[in-house]
C-alpha angles and dihedrals in degrees: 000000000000096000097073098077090040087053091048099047089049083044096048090042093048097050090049090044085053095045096043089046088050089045102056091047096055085050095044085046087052083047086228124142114280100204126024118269088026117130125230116262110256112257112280112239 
């Protein structure tokens, strides 16, 4: 079946798009840096 390959790599990209998307909002909520060398966001009004 050539499908089955096809049906993991969408599986596996989806789950670490997931994670990564999940990932970056925990660290914008905790108003942290997202990348290294990147400088906090100035304080909202």
């Amino acid at each position: 079946m050539e499908s089955g390959p096809a049906i993991f790599a969408g599986a596996a990209f989806t789950l670490f798009g997931g994670a990564l998307l999940l990932w970056t909002t925990v660290r914008v909520l905790h108003r942290e840096p997202v990348a290294l060398g990147v400088p906090r966001a100035p304080p909202s009004r």
